Coordinates of C-alpha atoms in Angstrom, one line a residue:
M1 CA -84.4 -18.7 40.6
L2 CA -85.1 -19.3 36.9
L3 CA -82.8 -16.2 36.1
F4 CA -79.9 -17.8 38.3
V5 CA -80.2 -20.9 36.2
R6 CA -80.2 -19.4 33.0
L7 CA -76.8 -17.4 34.2
V8 CA -75.0 -20.7 35.2
L9 CA -76.0 -22.4 31.8
L10 CA -74.5 -19.1 29.9
A11 CA -71.3 -19.0 31.9
I12 CA -70.9 -23.1 31.1
F13 CA -71.3 -22.4 27.4
A14 CA -69.1 -19.6 27.4
G15 CA -66.6 -21.6 28.9
Q16 CA -66.8 -24.4 26.4
F17 CA -66.6 -22.0 23.3
T18 CA -64.2 -19.2 24.2
V19 CA -60.5 -19.4 23.3
P20 CA -57.6 -16.9 24.5
A21 CA -56.6 -14.5 21.6
S22 CA -53.1 -15.5 22.6
A23 CA -53.5 -19.2 22.8
V24 CA -52.2 -21.9 20.4
A25 CA -53.4 -25.2 20.6
A26 CA -51.2 -27.0 23.2
P27 CA -48.6 -29.3 21.4
G28 CA -49.3 -32.7 21.5
F29 CA -45.7 -34.4 21.0
A30 CA -43.0 -35.8 23.2
Q31 CA -39.7 -33.8 23.9
Q32 CA -37.8 -33.3 20.8
P33 CA -34.4 -30.8 20.3
I34 CA -35.5 -30.0 16.7
C35 CA -38.6 -30.5 14.7
W36 CA -39.6 -29.0 11.0
I37 CA -42.4 -28.7 8.8
S38 CA -41.7 -27.4 5.1
G39 CA -45.0 -26.2 2.9
D40 CA -46.4 -23.7 0.8
D41 CA -47.7 -20.2 2.1
T42 CA -50.8 -21.6 3.3
L43 CA -49.4 -23.7 6.2
R44 CA -50.3 -22.3 9.5
L45 CA -48.8 -22.8 13.0
N46 CA -52.2 -23.2 14.6
D47 CA -53.1 -26.0 12.0
V48 CA -50.2 -28.4 12.9
A49 CA -49.0 -27.2 16.5
Q50 CA -50.7 -30.5 18.0
R51 CA -50.5 -32.8 15.2
A52 CA -47.2 -34.6 16.3
D53 CA -47.2 -36.5 13.1
A54 CA -47.0 -33.4 11.0
W55 CA -43.8 -32.6 12.3
T56 CA -40.3 -34.4 11.2
C57 CA -37.9 -34.6 14.1
D58 CA -34.9 -36.4 13.0
G59 CA -32.3 -35.8 10.2
S60 CA -32.0 -32.3 8.7
I61 CA -34.2 -30.0 6.8
S62 CA -34.2 -31.3 3.0
D63 CA -36.9 -29.4 1.3
W64 CA -34.8 -25.9 1.0
G65 CA -36.8 -24.6 -1.7
A66 CA -40.2 -24.7 0.2
A67 CA -42.3 -21.3 0.5
R68 CA -42.7 -21.6 4.1
Q69 CA -40.8 -23.2 6.9
L70 CA -41.7 -24.1 10.4
I71 CA -38.7 -24.9 12.9
R72 CA -39.6 -25.9 16.5
I73 CA -36.7 -25.7 19.0
D74 CA -37.7 -27.6 22.3
L75 CA -36.6 -25.5 25.2
R76 CA -37.2 -28.4 27.8
G77 CA -34.3 -30.1 29.4
R78 CA -32.0 -27.1 28.6
A79 CA -29.5 -26.1 31.3
A80 CA -30.3 -22.3 31.1
D81 CA -33.8 -21.3 32.5
P82 CA -36.3 -20.8 29.4
A83 CA -37.9 -18.1 30.9
T84 CA -34.6 -16.1 30.7
I85 CA -34.2 -16.5 26.9
R86 CA -34.9 -13.0 25.2
H87 CA -32.7 -13.1 22.1
A88 CA -32.0 -15.6 19.0
E89 CA -28.6 -15.3 17.2
F90 CA -28.4 -17.2 13.9
D91 CA -26.3 -17.1 10.6
R92 CA -27.3 -14.2 8.4
H93 CA -29.4 -14.9 5.3
E94 CA -31.9 -13.1 3.5
F95 CA -35.4 -13.5 4.1
E96 CA -39.0 -12.1 3.4
K97 CA -40.6 -12.6 6.7
L98 CA -39.7 -14.3 10.2
T99 CA -42.2 -14.9 13.1
A100 CA -40.9 -15.9 16.1
T101 CA -43.3 -17.6 18.3
L102 CA -42.9 -18.5 22.3
I103 CA -45.3 -21.3 23.6
D104 CA -45.9 -22.6 27.0
E105 CA -47.5 -26.2 27.9
N106 CA -51.1 -24.8 27.9
G107 CA -50.6 -23.6 24.5
E108 CA -50.5 -19.8 25.4
S109 CA -48.2 -18.0 22.9
R110 CA -46.6 -14.7 22.1
S111 CA -45.6 -14.1 18.6
R112 CA -43.4 -11.3 16.8
T113 CA -42.9 -10.9 13.1
Y114 CA -39.4 -9.6 11.4
G115 CA -38.3 -8.3 8.0
F116 CA -34.8 -9.1 7.0
G117 CA -34.2 -5.2 7.6
D118 CA -35.5 -5.6 11.4
T119 CA -32.7 -7.9 12.3
W120 CA -29.5 -6.6 13.8
L121 CA -25.8 -7.6 13.2
G122 CA -24.3 -10.1 15.6
A123 CA -20.5 -10.2 16.2
S124 CA -20.0 -10.4 12.6
S125 CA -21.8 -9.6 9.1
L126 CA -22.4 -13.4 9.3
R127 CA -24.6 -13.4 12.0
S128 CA -28.1 -11.6 12.7
M129 CA -29.9 -11.2 15.9
I130 CA -33.7 -10.6 16.8
D131 CA -35.5 -10.1 20.1
L132 CA -37.7 -12.7 21.1
P133 CA -41.5 -11.8 21.9
E134 CA -42.1 -10.8 25.7
F135 CA -43.5 -13.8 27.4
D136 CA -44.5 -14.0 31.1
G137 CA -44.8 -17.7 31.6
Q138 CA -42.5 -20.7 31.2
P139 CA -42.1 -21.5 27.6
I140 CA -41.4 -25.0 26.5
A141 CA -40.6 -24.1 22.7
V142 CA -39.7 -21.8 20.2
I143 CA -41.1 -21.8 16.9
F144 CA -39.9 -20.0 13.8
T145 CA -42.2 -19.4 10.8
L146 CA -39.6 -18.6 7.9
D147 CA -40.8 -17.2 4.5
G148 CA -38.9 -16.7 1.4
S149 CA -35.5 -18.1 2.5
Q150 CA -33.3 -20.9 1.4
W151 CA -31.5 -21.2 4.5
P152 CA -33.8 -22.7 7.4
E153 CA -31.3 -24.6 9.0
A154 CA -29.7 -21.2 10.0
L155 CA -32.7 -20.9 12.6
A156 CA -32.4 -24.7 13.6
E157 CA -28.9 -23.9 14.7
A158 CA -30.0 -20.6 16.2
D159 CA -28.3 -19.8 19.7
L160 CA -31.1 -18.7 22.1
L161 CA -29.7 -16.0 24.4
A162 CA -30.6 -14.4 27.8
E163 CA -28.4 -11.5 26.7
P164 CA -27.2 -10.3 23.0
S165 CA -23.7 -10.9 22.2
V166 CA -23.6 -7.4 20.9
P167 CA -25.8 -4.4 21.3
P168 CA -28.4 -3.6 18.7
I169 CA -26.4 -0.4 17.4
A170 CA -23.1 -0.7 17.8
G171 CA -20.8 -2.5 20.3
L172 CA -17.4 -3.0 21.5
A173 CA -16.7 -5.6 18.5
H174 CA -17.7 -3.0 15.9
L175 CA -15.9 -0.3 17.5
L176 CA -12.7 -2.7 17.6
A177 CA -13.1 -3.5 13.8
A178 CA -13.5 0.2 13.2
L179 CA -10.1 0.5 14.8
I180 CA -8.4 -2.3 12.9
C181 CA -9.9 -0.6 9.6
G182 CA -8.1 2.7 10.6
L183 CA -4.8 0.6 11.2
L184 CA -5.1 -1.0 7.8
L185 CA -5.8 2.3 6.0
A186 CA -2.8 4.1 7.7
P187 CA 0.2 2.6 5.6
I188 CA -1.3 4.1 2.6
V189 CA -0.4 7.6 3.4
F190 CA 3.2 6.2 3.5
D191 CA 2.8 4.2 0.2
F192 CA 1.9 7.4 -1.7
G193 CA 5.1 9.0 -0.3
Y194 CA 7.2 6.0 -1.1
F195 CA 5.8 6.0 -4.7
R196 CA 6.8 9.6 -5.1
A197 CA 10.2 9.2 -3.8
L198 CA 10.8 5.9 -5.8
R199 CA 8.7 5.9 -8.7
E200 CA 8.3 2.0 -8.4
P201 CA 4.8 0.3 -8.6
F202 CA 4.8 -1.7 -5.6
P203 CA 3.8 0.9 -3.1
L204 CA 0.6 1.4 -5.2
W205 CA -0.1 -2.3 -5.0
H206 CA 0.5 -2.4 -1.3
A207 CA -1.8 0.6 -1.0
L208 CA -4.5 -1.3 -2.8
F209 CA -4.0 -4.2 -0.8
C210 CA -4.5 -2.3 2.4
A211 CA -7.7 -0.5 0.9
M212 CA -9.2 -3.7 0.0
A213 CA -8.2 -5.5 3.5
A214 CA -9.9 -2.5 5.4
V215 CA -13.3 -3.0 3.0
Q216 CA -13.0 -6.9 3.9
T217 CA -12.7 -6.0 7.6
A218 CA -15.7 -3.7 7.6
A219 CA -17.6 -6.1 5.6
V220 CA -17.4 -9.2 7.5
S221 CA -17.3 -7.2 10.9
G222 CA -20.9 -5.7 10.1
L223 CA -19.6 -2.1 9.7
I224 CA -20.9 -1.7 6.1
P225 CA -24.5 -2.3 7.0
L226 CA -24.4 0.0 10.1
V227 CA -23.1 2.9 8.1
T228 CA -24.7 2.6 4.6
A229 CA -28.1 1.7 3.5
I230 CA -27.0 -0.8 0.6
D231 CA -29.1 -3.8 0.0
F232 CA -27.8 -7.1 1.2
A233 CA -26.9 -8.4 -2.1
S234 CA -24.7 -5.7 -2.8
E235 CA -23.1 -6.3 0.6
L236 CA -22.4 -9.7 -0.2
D237 CA -20.9 -8.7 -3.6
I238 CA -18.7 -6.3 -1.4
T239 CA -17.5 -9.1 0.8
Y240 CA -16.8 -11.5 -1.6
L241 CA -15.1 -9.3 -4.4
S242 CA -13.1 -7.3 -1.8
L243 CA -11.2 -10.5 -0.7
D244 CA -10.5 -11.6 -4.2
V245 CA -9.0 -8.1 -5.2
M246 CA -7.2 -8.2 -1.9
V247 CA -5.6 -11.3 -2.7
A248 CA -4.8 -10.2 -6.3
A249 CA -3.2 -6.7 -5.3
T250 CA -0.9 -9.0 -2.9
L251 CA 0.3 -11.2 -5.5
L252 CA 1.0 -8.1 -8.0
F253 CA 2.6 -6.4 -4.9
A254 CA 4.7 -9.4 -4.6
S255 CA 5.6 -9.8 -8.2
N256 CA 7.1 -6.0 -8.2
F257 CA 8.3 -6.1 -4.5
I258 CA 10.8 -8.9 -4.6
E259 CA 14.3 -8.0 -5.6
T260 CA 15.0 -8.4 -9.5
D261 CA 18.1 -10.6 -8.8
F262 CA 16.4 -13.3 -6.8
V263 CA 13.2 -13.8 -8.8
S264 CA 13.0 -15.1 -12.6
R265 CA 10.9 -13.7 -15.1
R266 CA 9.1 -16.8 -15.1
G267 CA 8.5 -16.4 -11.2
R268 CA 7.1 -13.0 -11.9
A269 CA 4.8 -14.3 -14.8
I270 CA 3.6 -17.0 -12.4
L271 CA 2.6 -14.6 -9.8
L272 CA 0.7 -12.3 -12.6
S273 CA -1.1 -15.6 -13.6
L274 CA -2.0 -16.2 -9.9
A275 CA -3.7 -12.7 -9.5
S276 CA -5.6 -13.3 -12.6
L277 CA -6.9 -16.6 -11.5
A278 CA -8.0 -15.2 -8.0
L279 CA -10.0 -12.6 -9.8
A280 CA -11.6 -14.8 -12.1
S281 CA -12.5 -17.1 -9.3
G282 CA -13.9 -14.5 -7.2
L283 CA -16.0 -13.0 -10.3
T284 CA -17.5 -16.4 -11.4
T285 CA -18.4 -17.5 -8.0
T286 CA -19.8 -14.1 -6.9
F287 CA -21.9 -13.4 -10.0
Y288 CA -22.6 -17.0 -11.6
P289 CA -23.1 -19.4 -8.7
E290 CA -25.3 -21.5 -10.5
W291 CA -22.6 -22.8 -12.5
F292 CA -21.1 -24.6 -9.5
G293 CA -24.4 -25.6 -7.5
A294 CA -23.6 -27.3 -4.2
W295 CA -19.7 -27.5 -5.2
I296 CA -19.2 -23.8 -4.9
D297 CA -17.2 -24.1 -1.8
H298 CA -15.1 -26.5 -2.9
F299 CA -14.2 -24.9 -6.0
Y300 CA -13.6 -21.6 -4.4
F301 CA -11.4 -22.8 -1.6
G302 CA -9.5 -25.2 -3.8
A303 CA -8.7 -22.5 -6.4
Y304 CA -7.4 -20.5 -3.3
L305 CA -5.4 -23.6 -1.9
A306 CA -3.8 -23.9 -5.4
I307 CA -3.0 -20.2 -5.5
L308 CA -1.4 -20.1 -2.1
A309 CA 0.7 -23.3 -2.5
T310 CA 2.1 -21.8 -5.7
Y311 CA 2.4 -18.3 -4.1
F312 CA 4.7 -19.7 -1.3
A313 CA 6.7 -22.0 -3.6
V314 CA 7.7 -19.0 -5.6
L315 CA 8.5 -17.0 -2.6
W316 CA 10.5 -19.7 -0.8
R317 CA 12.6 -19.9 -4.1
A318 CA 13.1 -16.2 -3.9
R319 CA 14.2 -16.5 -0.4
E320 CA 16.5 -19.5 -0.8
S321 CA 18.1 -17.4 -3.8
G322 CA 19.0 -14.7 -1.2
S323 CA 15.8 -12.4 -1.2
R324 CA 15.4 -10.6 1.9
M325 CA 12.1 -9.1 1.0
A326 CA 10.3 -12.6 0.4
S327 CA 10.6 -13.4 4.1
Y328 CA 8.3 -10.4 4.7
L329 CA 5.9 -11.7 2.3
I330 CA 6.1 -15.3 3.7
L331 CA 5.9 -14.2 7.0
G332 CA 2.7 -11.8 6.7
F333 CA 0.5 -14.0 4.7
A334 CA 0.9 -17.2 6.4
P335 CA -1.6 -16.5 9.2
F336 CA -4.4 -15.6 6.3
S337 CA -3.3 -18.6 4.4
A338 CA -3.7 -20.9 7.5
I339 CA -7.3 -19.6 8.1
V340 CA -8.0 -20.2 4.2
V341 CA -6.9 -23.8 4.6
I342 CA -8.9 -24.3 8.1
Q343 CA -12.2 -22.8 6.0
F344 CA -11.5 -25.5 3.1
A345 CA -11.3 -28.2 5.8
S346 CA -14.5 -27.1 7.6
V347 CA -16.3 -27.0 4.1
T348 CA -14.9 -30.2 2.6
L349 CA -13.5 -32.5 5.1
L350 CA -15.1 -31.8 8.5
P351 CA -18.6 -30.2 7.9
Q352 CA -20.1 -32.4 10.5
I353 CA -17.8 -30.9 13.3
G354 CA -19.4 -27.3 12.5
T355 CA -19.1 -24.0 10.7
F356 CA -15.9 -22.0 11.1
D357 CA -16.6 -18.4 11.7
E358 CA -13.5 -16.9 10.5
T359 CA -14.2 -13.1 10.9
W360 CA -12.1 -12.4 13.9
P361 CA -9.1 -14.6 13.2
Q362 CA -9.1 -12.9 9.5
N363 CA -9.4 -9.6 11.0
F364 CA -6.2 -9.9 13.2
A365 CA -4.6 -12.0 10.3
L366 CA -5.1 -9.4 7.8
L367 CA -3.8 -6.6 10.5
F368 CA -0.6 -8.9 11.1
E369 CA -0.3 -9.0 7.3
V370 CA -0.3 -5.3 6.8
V371 CA 2.0 -4.6 9.7
A372 CA 4.5 -7.3 8.2
T373 CA 4.2 -5.9 4.6
A374 CA 4.3 -2.2 5.8
L375 CA 7.6 -3.0 7.5
G376 CA 8.9 -4.9 4.3
V377 CA 8.0 -1.8 2.2
A378 CA 9.7 0.5 4.5
D379 CA 12.8 -1.6 4.6
R380 CA 12.7 -1.7 0.6
F381 CA 12.3 1.9 0.6
I382 CA 15.4 2.3 2.6
S383 CA 17.3 -0.2 0.7
I384 CA 16.5 1.3 -2.8
K385 CA 17.2 4.8 -1.4
H386 CA 20.5 3.7 0.0
E387 CA 21.2 2.0 -3.6
R388 CA 20.2 5.2 -5.3
D389 CA 22.1 7.5 -3.1
Q390 CA 25.2 5.2 -3.2
A391 CA 24.7 5.2 -7.3
R392 CA 24.2 8.9 -7.2
D393 CA 27.6 9.3 -5.0
E394 CA 29.5 7.1 -7.6
A395 CA 28.2 9.2 -10.3
R396 CA 29.1 12.3 -8.7
S397 CA 32.5 11.0 -8.0
L398 CA 33.1 9.8 -11.6
E399 CA 31.9 13.2 -12.8
K400 CA 34.1 15.0 -10.4
L401 CA 37.2 12.8 -11.6
S402 CA 36.0 13.2 -15.2
E403 CA 35.9 17.2 -14.8
R404 CA 39.1 17.5 -12.6
D405 CA 42.7 17.5 -13.5
E406 CA 44.3 14.3 -11.8
L407 CA 47.3 16.0 -11.1
T408 CA 46.6 19.6 -9.8
G409 CA 42.8 19.0 -8.7
L410 CA 41.7 22.0 -10.5
R411 CA 38.8 22.0 -12.9
N412 CA 39.9 20.7 -16.5
R413 CA 38.9 21.8 -19.9
R414 CA 36.1 19.5 -20.2
S415 CA 34.6 21.2 -17.1
L416 CA 35.0 24.5 -18.7
D417 CA 33.3 23.7 -21.8
T418 CA 30.5 22.4 -19.8
R419 CA 30.1 25.2 -17.4
F420 CA 31.0 28.3 -19.5
D421 CA 27.3 29.4 -20.4
S422 CA 26.1 29.0 -16.6
L423 CA 29.2 30.8 -15.6
V424 CA 28.5 33.7 -17.7
A425 CA 25.0 33.9 -16.5
A426 CA 26.1 33.8 -13.1
G427 CA 28.3 37.1 -13.7
F428 CA 31.7 35.8 -14.5
H429 CA 32.7 38.2 -17.3
T430 CA 36.5 38.3 -17.1
I431 CA 38.7 35.6 -18.5
A432 CA 42.4 35.2 -18.0
V433 CA 44.8 32.8 -19.5
I434 CA 48.0 32.0 -17.6
D435 CA 51.0 30.6 -18.9
I436 CA 54.5 29.6 -16.9
D437 CA 57.2 31.2 -18.4
H438 CA 60.2 29.0 -19.6
F439 CA 58.5 25.6 -18.1
K440 CA 60.3 23.5 -20.6
P441 CA 63.7 24.1 -19.2
I442 CA 62.4 23.3 -15.9
N443 CA 61.4 20.0 -17.1
D444 CA 64.6 19.3 -18.9
I445 CA 66.9 20.5 -15.9
F446 CA 65.2 19.2 -12.8
G447 CA 63.0 16.2 -14.5
H448 CA 59.3 15.7 -15.1
P449 CA 58.5 14.9 -11.5
Y450 CA 59.7 18.2 -10.3
G451 CA 58.0 19.8 -13.0
D452 CA 54.8 18.2 -11.9
S453 CA 55.6 19.7 -8.5
V454 CA 56.0 22.9 -10.1
L455 CA 52.4 22.6 -11.7
V456 CA 50.9 21.5 -8.3
C457 CA 52.3 24.5 -6.8
V458 CA 51.2 26.9 -9.2
A459 CA 47.9 25.5 -9.1
A460 CA 47.5 26.0 -5.4
A461 CA 48.7 29.7 -5.9
L462 CA 45.8 30.3 -8.4
R463 CA 43.4 28.3 -6.4
A464 CA 41.7 31.1 -4.1
S465 CA 39.7 28.8 -1.4
D466 CA 38.4 32.1 0.1
D467 CA 37.5 33.7 -3.3
K468 CA 33.9 32.4 -4.5
D469 CA 34.2 34.8 -7.2
L470 CA 37.2 33.1 -9.0
I471 CA 37.5 29.8 -10.6
A472 CA 40.8 28.1 -11.8
F473 CA 41.0 25.7 -14.7
R474 CA 44.0 23.6 -16.1
I475 CA 43.7 23.8 -19.8
G476 CA 46.7 21.6 -20.6
G477 CA 50.5 21.6 -20.0
E478 CA 51.4 24.6 -18.2
E479 CA 48.6 26.7 -19.3
F480 CA 45.7 27.7 -16.9
L481 CA 42.7 29.7 -17.1
L482 CA 40.8 31.9 -14.6
M483 CA 37.1 32.8 -14.7
L484 CA 36.3 36.0 -12.4
R485 CA 33.5 38.4 -11.6
G486 CA 33.1 41.6 -9.7
K487 CA 34.5 45.3 -10.4
D488 CA 38.0 44.2 -9.2
A489 CA 38.5 41.0 -11.3
A490 CA 41.4 42.3 -13.0
E491 CA 43.2 43.1 -9.8
R492 CA 42.4 39.9 -8.3
A493 CA 43.7 37.9 -11.5
E494 CA 47.0 40.0 -11.3
A495 CA 47.5 39.0 -7.7
R496 CA 47.0 35.4 -8.5
R497 CA 49.6 35.7 -11.3
R498 CA 52.0 37.2 -9.0
A499 CA 51.3 34.7 -6.1
I500 CA 52.7 32.1 -8.5
T501 CA 56.3 33.4 -8.0
A502 CA 55.9 34.0 -4.4
R503 CA 54.4 30.4 -3.7
T504 CA 56.8 28.5 -5.7
L505 CA 60.0 30.3 -4.0
A506 CA 58.5 29.5 -0.8
T507 CA 58.0 25.9 -1.4
M508 CA 60.0 24.4 -4.2
D509 CA 63.5 23.5 -3.2
G510 CA 66.6 23.8 -5.7
L511 CA 65.3 26.5 -8.0
D512 CA 68.1 28.7 -9.3
R513 CA 65.7 31.3 -10.4
P514 CA 62.3 32.8 -9.7
I515 CA 59.3 31.0 -11.7
T516 CA 57.1 33.6 -13.5
A517 CA 53.9 33.5 -15.4
S518 CA 52.4 35.7 -18.4
M519 CA 48.9 36.4 -18.5
G520 CA 46.3 37.4 -21.2
L521 CA 43.0 39.0 -19.5
L522 CA 40.1 40.0 -21.3
D523 CA 36.9 41.9 -19.7
F524 CA 33.8 41.0 -21.9
T525 CA 31.3 42.7 -19.5
A526 CA 30.0 44.9 -22.4
V527 CA 29.0 41.8 -24.8
A528 CA 27.8 39.2 -22.0
D529 CA 24.4 39.3 -22.9
D530 CA 25.0 38.6 -26.6
P531 CA 23.2 35.6 -27.9
D532 CA 26.1 34.6 -30.3
L533 CA 28.7 34.9 -27.7
D534 CA 31.0 31.7 -27.4
F535 CA 33.9 30.5 -25.4
W536 CA 36.4 29.9 -28.0
S537 CA 36.2 33.0 -29.7
L538 CA 36.9 34.7 -26.3
Y539 CA 39.6 32.2 -25.4
T540 CA 41.2 32.9 -28.7
R541 CA 41.3 36.8 -27.9
A542 CA 42.8 36.2 -24.5
D543 CA 45.3 33.9 -25.9
Q544 CA 46.6 36.5 -28.5
L545 CA 46.8 38.9 -25.5
L546 CA 48.8 36.1 -23.4
Y547 CA 51.0 36.0 -26.6
D548 CA 51.7 39.8 -26.7
A549 CA 52.3 39.4 -22.9
K550 CA 55.3 36.9 -23.9
C551 CA 56.6 38.9 -26.8
A552 CA 56.5 41.8 -24.8
G553 CA 59.1 40.2 -22.4
R554 CA 57.1 37.6 -20.1
N555 CA 56.2 37.8 -16.4
R556 CA 53.5 40.6 -17.6
T557 CA 49.8 40.9 -18.4
G558 CA 48.3 41.9 -21.7
R559 CA 45.0 43.3 -20.9
D560 CA 41.7 44.4 -22.9
A561 CA 38.1 44.7 -22.9
L562 CA 35.6 44.1 -25.4
E563 CA 33.2 46.7 -26.7
W564 CA 31.1 44.7 -29.3
F565 CA 31.3 41.0 -30.5
V566 CA 31.4 39.7 -34.1
P567 CA 30.7 36.0 -34.6
Q568 CA 33.3 34.0 -35.8
A569 CA 33.4 33.3 -39.5
D570 CA 35.7 31.4 -41.9
G571 CA 38.2 30.8 -39.2
A572 CA 38.8 34.7 -38.6
A573 CA 39.2 36.2 -35.0
S574 CA 35.9 37.0 -33.6
A575 CA 36.7 39.3 -30.6
V576 CA 37.3 42.9 -31.6
A577 CA 38.8 45.2 -29.1

């Protein structure tokens, strides 16, 4: 009996002094949506859990600089069953340690502690997610113990979810972001091709814009921390600066892309200044945020509003002046600019409505801009290529006119001077000078128009369209010159000389006698490789042979071949037979 009494007393005392290891003193305050406590690192949840007077449940968290923050979110009265809550998603900010505690009405609790690296990305790089501790009961509150962070309100505004918005490693959102990055990078290949063809700078600026747009999309969509091990501070620097470099590249692209005739030098200078302003704003707000304090967002987005307003003013003026390319830039940059305006409004004018997550609107806006500007670059490439082709054709036409005899269509003396060396190098080693016999009486008797017709007929006889080894020139007046190559060059030249008589008899009406021609033919194959060889020395010798043919009775050929060549000196003949 005595033993039984002792056991009963022992059980009673044990019941009075034993507390479950997982229990926290039951909270002793009424239902409140959000409550918080700020303190130093000695602050303990067990010490304040049941002290309703220790919690602040109205207003917002004001002591951002406290070493430790306790944020209590009441789960009672929610539409969703608190027992189904398994995850928390909140704005992504760096911290040292985060402990999530689920607690029920009896004070039973379960806790789980995380470092910043233990969280995973939400739908964008702006959001973090954690798994809440497993809890078998019906929780009435979740309490976050946050150490080493200046952003406790991110947890006060956390979304408590039954299912994560994205998987812990990579979800559909990340795959879509990666696809967009690939599309953003694709035009770079064409940009380098355009630059190689045009040697204009605007394709390179467009390539830089595309690259920075891809980096920006990867950064805000959470791809960079998924594939790299960089720290959070470096990730933020990449996120901020990629946007600023992207905008600067857009402005530099515009200054070089718009047609020269439709934007003034002042307009281009303004665009260059805006690019410098975008970079300066980004660098100062990224690396020296303490200069701006709580006004940093106002300054940053305010600067961009000024940049965008000036940018569109310059482009609109260019468009009104007739620029075709300005429309591509206005259309392409409009969606991104609208997002900047919304961000400015959400930060400065309507902060009470809530934050604006620009991640996916911006991703699609950048994709739209890349597509629009890529089409513009292609259009500009085609336009410039067309202009250059047209200019090249005109140059060729002018060159053709300057090197062609206007009356006969044969190559003229200027063409012979410029092409002689290349013709010799190509094997044209026979020169024949041809002169129409008694041409002056034809002009005197029949008139100059008739004489011109004779010259055209002679040119047709000399021009052998099927002989690629013969080129005919009109030197002046009734004098022509042939350059030939091949072993039978002399025979083919003689055939062309005889063809003059046959063709004029067949085509010219009113002639009372045949039209003949004399020719001086010189074969200089033996001296073709002489470095001192020059056209006028050869022409002088061929002209002498022509003179000999004239003196011998006309309608014949004076022919010779050079065995060696002596450079001309003091006006003496330089060709020696």
